[in-house]
Protein backbone atom coordinates (compact mmCIF):
# COMPACT_ATOMS: atom_id res chain seq x y z
CA UNK A 1 0.00 0.00 0.00
CA UNK A 2 1.13 3.58 -0.75
CA UNK A 3 0.90 6.40 1.75
CA UNK A 4 1.26 10.00 0.58
CA UNK A 5 1.94 12.64 3.18
CA UNK A 6 1.69 16.34 2.34
CA UNK A 7 3.55 18.68 4.64
CA UNK A 8 2.57 22.25 3.84
CA UNK A 9 5.12 25.00 4.11
CA UNK A 10 4.14 27.25 6.98
CA UNK A 11 5.24 30.38 5.16
CA UNK A 12 7.69 31.16 7.94
CA UNK A 13 10.53 31.66 5.44
CA UNK A 14 8.43 34.12 3.47
CA UNK A 15 6.93 36.14 6.30
CA UNK A 16 9.06 39.18 5.57
CA UNK A 17 7.61 39.49 2.06
CA UNK A 18 4.47 37.51 1.30
CA UNK A 19 2.70 38.45 4.51
CA UNK A 20 4.05 42.01 4.59
CA UNK A 21 1.42 44.41 3.24
CA UNK A 22 3.98 47.19 2.69
CA UNK A 23 6.11 44.87 0.51
CA UNK A 24 3.05 43.59 -1.39
CA UNK A 25 1.86 47.16 -2.01
CA UNK A 26 5.28 48.42 -3.10
CA UNK A 27 5.42 45.74 -5.82
CA UNK A 28 1.85 46.39 -6.92
CA UNK A 29 0.39 43.09 -5.70
CA UNK A 30 -2.30 44.69 -3.53
CA UNK A 31 -4.29 47.88 -3.78
CA UNK A 32 -4.09 50.39 -0.96
CA UNK A 33 -7.04 52.28 0.44
CA UNK A 34 -9.57 54.04 -1.78
CA UNK A 35 -7.39 57.14 -1.96
CA UNK A 36 -5.75 58.20 -5.21
CA UNK A 37 -2.96 55.88 -6.23
CA UNK A 38 0.27 55.99 -8.16
CA UNK A 39 -1.48 53.90 -10.82
CA UNK A 40 -4.00 56.75 -11.20
CA UNK A 41 -1.12 59.18 -11.81
CA UNK A 42 0.38 56.89 -14.47
CA UNK A 43 -3.01 56.39 -16.19
CA UNK A 44 -3.56 60.17 -16.28
CA UNK A 45 -0.10 60.63 -17.79
CA UNK A 46 -0.77 58.18 -20.63
CA UNK A 47 -4.42 59.17 -21.13
CA UNK A 48 -3.87 61.41 -24.15
CA UNK A 49 -2.27 58.54 -26.08
CA UNK A 50 0.94 60.38 -27.02
CA UNK A 51 2.99 58.17 -24.73
CA UNK A 52 3.34 54.42 -25.24
CA UNK A 53 2.61 52.10 -22.33
CA UNK A 54 6.28 51.60 -21.45
CA UNK A 55 8.95 53.93 -22.86
CA UNK A 56 12.34 52.20 -22.60
CA UNK A 57 15.69 51.53 -24.23
CA UNK A 58 18.15 48.63 -24.31
CA UNK A 59 21.78 48.39 -23.07
CA UNK A 60 23.11 47.74 -26.59
CA UNK A 61 21.38 50.69 -28.27
CA UNK A 62 23.43 53.80 -28.97
CA UNK A 63 23.42 56.86 -26.75
CA UNK A 64 22.12 58.79 -29.78
CA UNK A 65 19.14 56.41 -30.01
CA UNK A 66 18.40 56.86 -26.30
CA UNK A 67 18.51 60.65 -26.66
CA UNK A 68 16.11 60.39 -29.61
CA UNK A 69 13.67 58.42 -27.42
CA UNK A 70 13.93 61.02 -24.63
CA UNK A 71 13.26 63.78 -27.16
CA UNK A 72 10.44 61.97 -29.01
CA UNK A 73 8.40 61.38 -25.87
CA UNK A 74 9.41 64.49 -23.93
CA UNK A 75 10.76 62.55 -20.95
CA UNK A 76 13.97 62.94 -18.97
CA UNK A 77 14.38 59.40 -17.58
CA UNK A 78 13.76 55.99 -19.13
CA UNK A 79 14.46 52.47 -17.93
CA UNK A 80 17.06 50.31 -19.65
CA UNK A 81 15.72 46.78 -20.10
CA UNK A 82 17.22 43.54 -21.40
CA UNK A 83 14.07 42.31 -23.17
CA UNK A 84 10.99 43.62 -24.93
CA UNK A 85 7.95 44.33 -22.74
CA UNK A 86 6.11 42.87 -21.01
CA UNK A 87 9.00 42.30 -18.62
CA UNK A 88 9.55 41.51 -14.95
CA UNK A 89 11.43 43.82 -12.59
CA UNK A 90 14.54 41.59 -12.70
CA UNK A 91 14.95 42.44 -16.40
CA UNK A 92 15.63 46.12 -15.68
CA UNK A 93 19.34 46.79 -16.13
CA UNK A 94 19.39 50.46 -15.19
CA UNK A 95 18.10 53.81 -16.37
CA UNK A 96 19.01 56.64 -18.68
CA UNK A 97 18.89 59.99 -16.90
CA UNK A 98 19.07 63.03 -19.15
CA UNK A 99 21.23 64.99 -16.69
CA UNK A 100 23.84 62.18 -16.44
CA UNK A 101 24.00 61.67 -20.22
CA UNK A 102 24.41 65.40 -20.83
CA UNK A 103 27.25 65.56 -18.30
CA UNK A 104 29.03 62.56 -19.86
CA UNK A 105 28.73 63.96 -23.40
CA UNK A 106 29.80 67.46 -22.35
CA UNK A 107 32.90 66.21 -20.51
CA UNK A 108 33.82 63.75 -23.27
CA UNK A 109 33.50 60.61 -21.14
CA UNK A 110 30.85 59.31 -23.56
CA UNK A 111 30.05 59.71 -27.24
CA UNK A 112 26.83 59.47 -29.24
CA UNK A 113 27.93 56.19 -30.87
CA UNK A 114 28.64 54.52 -27.50
CA UNK A 115 26.26 51.90 -26.17
CA UNK A 116 23.67 52.96 -23.61
CA UNK A 117 25.25 50.74 -20.95
CA UNK A 118 28.29 53.07 -20.85
CA UNK A 119 26.18 55.97 -19.51
CA UNK A 120 23.54 53.94 -17.71
CA UNK A 121 22.54 54.94 -14.18
CA UNK A 122 21.17 52.52 -11.55
CA UNK A 123 17.54 51.40 -11.95
CA UNK A 124 14.91 53.89 -10.82
CA UNK A 125 13.39 53.30 -7.38
CA UNK A 126 10.24 51.17 -7.59
CA UNK A 127 6.78 51.94 -6.25
CA UNK A 128 3.63 49.86 -6.49
CA UNK A 129 0.74 51.05 -8.65
CA UNK A 130 -1.58 50.53 -5.66
CA UNK A 131 0.40 52.77 -3.32
CA UNK A 132 -0.94 56.20 -2.43
CA UNK A 133 0.10 59.41 -4.15
CA UNK A 134 1.39 60.50 -0.73
CA UNK A 135 3.91 57.64 -0.77
CA UNK A 136 5.04 58.75 -4.23
CA UNK A 137 5.62 62.25 -2.91
CA UNK A 138 7.79 60.88 -0.12
CA UNK A 139 9.79 58.76 -2.58
CA UNK A 140 10.18 61.70 -4.98
CA UNK A 141 11.99 63.72 -2.31
CA UNK A 142 14.91 61.30 -2.77
CA UNK A 143 14.61 60.51 -6.50
CA UNK A 144 13.81 62.40 -9.70
CA UNK A 145 11.64 59.60 -11.09
CA UNK A 146 10.02 56.35 -9.95
CA UNK A 147 9.38 53.05 -11.74
CA UNK A 148 5.73 52.05 -11.31
CA UNK A 149 5.27 48.31 -10.77
CA UNK A 150 1.96 46.46 -11.09
CA UNK A 151 1.73 42.73 -10.26
CA UNK A 152 5.54 42.59 -10.25
CA UNK A 153 5.79 44.05 -13.76
CA UNK A 154 7.15 47.52 -14.55
CA UNK A 155 4.42 49.57 -16.22
CA UNK A 156 5.82 53.09 -16.49
CA UNK A 157 7.76 55.96 -14.96
CA UNK A 158 6.40 58.92 -13.03
CA UNK A 159 8.12 62.17 -12.04
CA UNK A 160 7.32 65.12 -9.80
CA UNK A 161 5.90 66.89 -12.86
CA UNK A 162 3.49 63.99 -13.47
CA UNK A 163 2.24 64.13 -9.87
CA UNK A 164 1.88 67.91 -10.09
CA UNK A 165 -0.11 67.65 -13.34
CA UNK A 166 -2.30 64.93 -11.78
CA UNK A 167 -3.05 66.99 -8.68
CA UNK A 168 -3.80 70.08 -10.81
CA UNK A 169 -6.64 68.30 -12.64
mmCIF file of C-alpha atoms in Angstrom:
data_model
loop_
_atom_site.group_PDB
_atom_site.id
_atom_site.type_symbol
_atom_site.label_atom_id
_atom_site.label_comp_id
_atom_site.label_asym_id
_atom_site.label_seq_id
_atom_site.Cartn_x
_atom_site.Cartn_y
_atom_site.Cartn_z
ATOM 1 C CA UNK A 1 0.000 0.000 0.000
ATOM 2 C CA UNK A 2 1.131 3.576 -0.753
ATOM 3 C CA UNK A 3 0.897 6.401 1.751
ATOM 4 C CA UNK A 4 1.261 10.004 0.578
ATOM 5 C CA UNK A 5 1.944 12.643 3.183
ATOM 6 C CA UNK A 6 1.694 16.336 2.345
ATOM 7 C CA UNK A 7 3.547 18.685 4.645
ATOM 8 C CA UNK A 8 2.573 22.252 3.838
ATOM 9 C CA UNK A 9 5.124 24.998 4.105
ATOM 10 C CA UNK A 10 4.143 27.248 6.981
ATOM 11 C CA UNK A 11 5.236 30.378 5.156
ATOM 12 C CA UNK A 12 7.689 31.160 7.938
ATOM 13 C CA UNK A 13 10.526 31.659 5.440
ATOM 14 C CA UNK A 14 8.430 34.121 3.469
ATOM 15 C CA UNK A 15 6.925 36.145 6.302
ATOM 16 C CA UNK A 16 9.061 39.177 5.571
ATOM 17 C CA UNK A 17 7.608 39.488 2.061
ATOM 18 C CA UNK A 18 4.473 37.515 1.301
ATOM 19 C CA UNK A 19 2.701 38.451 4.510
ATOM 20 C CA UNK A 20 4.052 42.013 4.586
ATOM 21 C CA UNK A 21 1.422 44.413 3.237
ATOM 22 C CA UNK A 22 3.980 47.188 2.687
ATOM 23 C CA UNK A 23 6.109 44.870 0.509
ATOM 24 C CA UNK A 24 3.053 43.595 -1.395
ATOM 25 C CA UNK A 25 1.858 47.156 -2.007
ATOM 26 C CA UNK A 26 5.284 48.417 -3.103
ATOM 27 C CA UNK A 27 5.423 45.744 -5.817
ATOM 28 C CA UNK A 28 1.850 46.390 -6.916
ATOM 29 C CA UNK A 29 0.387 43.095 -5.698
ATOM 30 C CA UNK A 30 -2.301 44.686 -3.531
ATOM 31 C CA UNK A 31 -4.292 47.876 -3.776
ATOM 32 C CA UNK A 32 -4.086 50.388 -0.964
ATOM 33 C CA UNK A 33 -7.042 52.278 0.436
ATOM 34 C CA UNK A 34 -9.570 54.040 -1.778
ATOM 35 C CA UNK A 35 -7.389 57.143 -1.957
ATOM 36 C CA UNK A 36 -5.748 58.202 -5.214
ATOM 37 C CA UNK A 37 -2.956 55.876 -6.229
ATOM 38 C CA UNK A 38 0.273 55.993 -8.165
ATOM 39 C CA UNK A 39 -1.477 53.904 -10.820
ATOM 40 C CA UNK A 40 -4.002 56.748 -11.196
ATOM 41 C CA UNK A 41 -1.120 59.179 -11.809
ATOM 42 C CA UNK A 42 0.375 56.889 -14.466
ATOM 43 C CA UNK A 43 -3.008 56.389 -16.189
ATOM 44 C CA UNK A 44 -3.561 60.169 -16.283
ATOM 45 C CA UNK A 45 -0.100 60.626 -17.793
ATOM 46 C CA UNK A 46 -0.767 58.179 -20.633
ATOM 47 C CA UNK A 47 -4.423 59.168 -21.130
ATOM 48 C CA UNK A 48 -3.870 61.413 -24.153
ATOM 49 C CA UNK A 49 -2.266 58.542 -26.081
ATOM 50 C CA UNK A 50 0.942 60.381 -27.021
ATOM 51 C CA UNK A 51 2.991 58.166 -24.733
ATOM 52 C CA UNK A 52 3.337 54.418 -25.243
ATOM 53 C CA UNK A 53 2.614 52.105 -22.329
ATOM 54 C CA UNK A 54 6.276 51.599 -21.447
ATOM 55 C CA UNK A 55 8.947 53.926 -22.865
ATOM 56 C CA UNK A 56 12.335 52.203 -22.596
ATOM 57 C CA UNK A 57 15.690 51.526 -24.232
ATOM 58 C CA UNK A 58 18.147 48.627 -24.307
ATOM 59 C CA UNK A 59 21.776 48.391 -23.072
ATOM 60 C CA UNK A 60 23.113 47.744 -26.588
ATOM 61 C CA UNK A 61 21.376 50.687 -28.273
ATOM 62 C CA UNK A 62 23.433 53.796 -28.970
ATOM 63 C CA UNK A 63 23.424 56.859 -26.751
ATOM 64 C CA UNK A 64 22.120 58.793 -29.778
ATOM 65 C CA UNK A 65 19.140 56.414 -30.010
ATOM 66 C CA UNK A 66 18.396 56.857 -26.299
ATOM 67 C CA UNK A 67 18.510 60.647 -26.663
ATOM 68 C CA UNK A 68 16.107 60.387 -29.614
ATOM 69 C CA UNK A 69 13.671 58.418 -27.419
ATOM 70 C CA UNK A 70 13.928 61.022 -24.629
ATOM 71 C CA UNK A 71 13.258 63.780 -27.164
ATOM 72 C CA UNK A 72 10.444 61.970 -29.012
ATOM 73 C CA UNK A 73 8.399 61.379 -25.872
ATOM 74 C CA UNK A 74 9.411 64.491 -23.927
ATOM 75 C CA UNK A 75 10.757 62.554 -20.952
ATOM 76 C CA UNK A 76 13.967 62.944 -18.970
ATOM 77 C CA UNK A 77 14.379 59.402 -17.580
ATOM 78 C CA UNK A 78 13.765 55.994 -19.127
ATOM 79 C CA UNK A 79 14.457 52.468 -17.929
ATOM 80 C CA UNK A 80 17.062 50.312 -19.646
ATOM 81 C CA UNK A 81 15.718 46.784 -20.096
ATOM 82 C CA UNK A 82 17.219 43.542 -21.400
ATOM 83 C CA UNK A 83 14.067 42.306 -23.166
ATOM 84 C CA UNK A 84 10.992 43.622 -24.929
ATOM 85 C CA UNK A 85 7.947 44.325 -22.736
ATOM 86 C CA UNK A 86 6.110 42.869 -21.012
ATOM 87 C CA UNK A 87 9.004 42.301 -18.621
ATOM 88 C CA UNK A 88 9.548 41.510 -14.952
ATOM 89 C CA UNK A 89 11.433 43.818 -12.585
ATOM 90 C CA UNK A 90 14.538 41.591 -12.703
ATOM 91 C CA UNK A 91 14.955 42.439 -16.402
ATOM 92 C CA UNK A 92 15.627 46.116 -15.680
ATOM 93 C CA UNK A 93 19.341 46.794 -16.129
ATOM 94 C CA UNK A 94 19.390 50.457 -15.192
ATOM 95 C CA UNK A 95 18.102 53.812 -16.368
ATOM 96 C CA UNK A 96 19.008 56.643 -18.676
ATOM 97 C CA UNK A 97 18.895 59.987 -16.901
ATOM 98 C CA UNK A 98 19.065 63.033 -19.152
ATOM 99 C CA UNK A 99 21.232 64.988 -16.693
ATOM 100 C CA UNK A 100 23.838 62.179 -16.439
ATOM 101 C CA UNK A 101 23.998 61.666 -20.224
ATOM 102 C CA UNK A 102 24.411 65.401 -20.826
ATOM 103 C CA UNK A 103 27.249 65.563 -18.303
ATOM 104 C CA UNK A 104 29.032 62.557 -19.864
ATOM 105 C CA UNK A 105 28.735 63.959 -23.397
ATOM 106 C CA UNK A 106 29.803 67.459 -22.347
ATOM 107 C CA UNK A 107 32.901 66.208 -20.506
ATOM 108 C CA UNK A 108 33.824 63.749 -23.270
ATOM 109 C CA UNK A 109 33.501 60.614 -21.140
ATOM 110 C CA UNK A 110 30.846 59.310 -23.556
ATOM 111 C CA UNK A 111 30.046 59.707 -27.243
ATOM 112 C CA UNK A 112 26.827 59.465 -29.242
ATOM 113 C CA UNK A 113 27.927 56.195 -30.866
ATOM 114 C CA UNK A 114 28.637 54.516 -27.498
ATOM 115 C CA UNK A 115 26.255 51.900 -26.170
ATOM 116 C CA UNK A 116 23.669 52.960 -23.605
ATOM 117 C CA UNK A 117 25.251 50.738 -20.949
ATOM 118 C CA UNK A 118 28.286 53.073 -20.850
ATOM 119 C CA UNK A 119 26.178 55.970 -19.513
ATOM 120 C CA UNK A 120 23.543 53.935 -17.708
ATOM 121 C CA UNK A 121 22.540 54.935 -14.176
ATOM 122 C CA UNK A 122 21.172 52.517 -11.554
ATOM 123 C CA UNK A 123 17.542 51.405 -11.946
ATOM 124 C CA UNK A 124 14.910 53.894 -10.825
ATOM 125 C CA UNK A 125 13.389 53.304 -7.377
ATOM 126 C CA UNK A 126 10.243 51.171 -7.588
ATOM 127 C CA UNK A 127 6.782 51.936 -6.247
ATOM 128 C CA UNK A 128 3.630 49.861 -6.486
ATOM 129 C CA UNK A 129 0.736 51.050 -8.647
ATOM 130 C CA UNK A 130 -1.582 50.528 -5.664
ATOM 131 C CA UNK A 131 0.397 52.773 -3.321
ATOM 132 C CA UNK A 132 -0.940 56.203 -2.433
ATOM 133 C CA UNK A 133 0.098 59.407 -4.153
ATOM 134 C CA UNK A 134 1.391 60.502 -0.730
ATOM 135 C CA UNK A 135 3.911 57.644 -0.767
ATOM 136 C CA UNK A 136 5.042 58.748 -4.234
ATOM 137 C CA UNK A 137 5.618 62.255 -2.908
ATOM 138 C CA UNK A 138 7.791 60.876 -0.124
ATOM 139 C CA UNK A 139 9.792 58.758 -2.580
ATOM 140 C CA UNK A 140 10.178 61.702 -4.981
ATOM 141 C CA UNK A 141 11.992 63.720 -2.310
ATOM 142 C CA UNK A 142 14.912 61.304 -2.772
ATOM 143 C CA UNK A 143 14.605 60.513 -6.503
ATOM 144 C CA UNK A 144 13.807 62.405 -9.705
ATOM 145 C CA UNK A 145 11.642 59.595 -11.091
ATOM 146 C CA UNK A 146 10.015 56.351 -9.955
ATOM 147 C CA UNK A 147 9.384 53.054 -11.737
ATOM 148 C CA UNK A 148 5.735 52.051 -11.305
ATOM 149 C CA UNK A 149 5.267 48.310 -10.765
ATOM 150 C CA UNK A 150 1.958 46.458 -11.092
ATOM 151 C CA UNK A 151 1.731 42.734 -10.255
ATOM 152 C CA UNK A 152 5.536 42.586 -10.252
ATOM 153 C CA UNK A 153 5.793 44.052 -13.764
ATOM 154 C CA UNK A 154 7.153 47.520 -14.548
ATOM 155 C CA UNK A 155 4.421 49.566 -16.220
ATOM 156 C CA UNK A 156 5.823 53.087 -16.488
ATOM 157 C CA UNK A 157 7.760 55.956 -14.961
ATOM 158 C CA UNK A 158 6.404 58.920 -13.026
ATOM 159 C CA UNK A 159 8.119 62.169 -12.041
ATOM 160 C CA UNK A 160 7.318 65.119 -9.797
ATOM 161 C CA UNK A 161 5.901 66.885 -12.856
ATOM 162 C CA UNK A 162 3.494 63.988 -13.467
ATOM 163 C CA UNK A 163 2.236 64.129 -9.868
ATOM 164 C CA UNK A 164 1.880 67.910 -10.091
ATOM 165 C CA UNK A 165 -0.113 67.649 -13.342
ATOM 166 C CA UNK A 166 -2.304 64.934 -11.784
ATOM 167 C CA UNK A 167 -3.048 66.995 -8.680
ATOM 168 C CA UNK A 168 -3.802 70.076 -10.806
ATOM 169 C CA UNK A 169 -6.639 68.301 -12.644
#
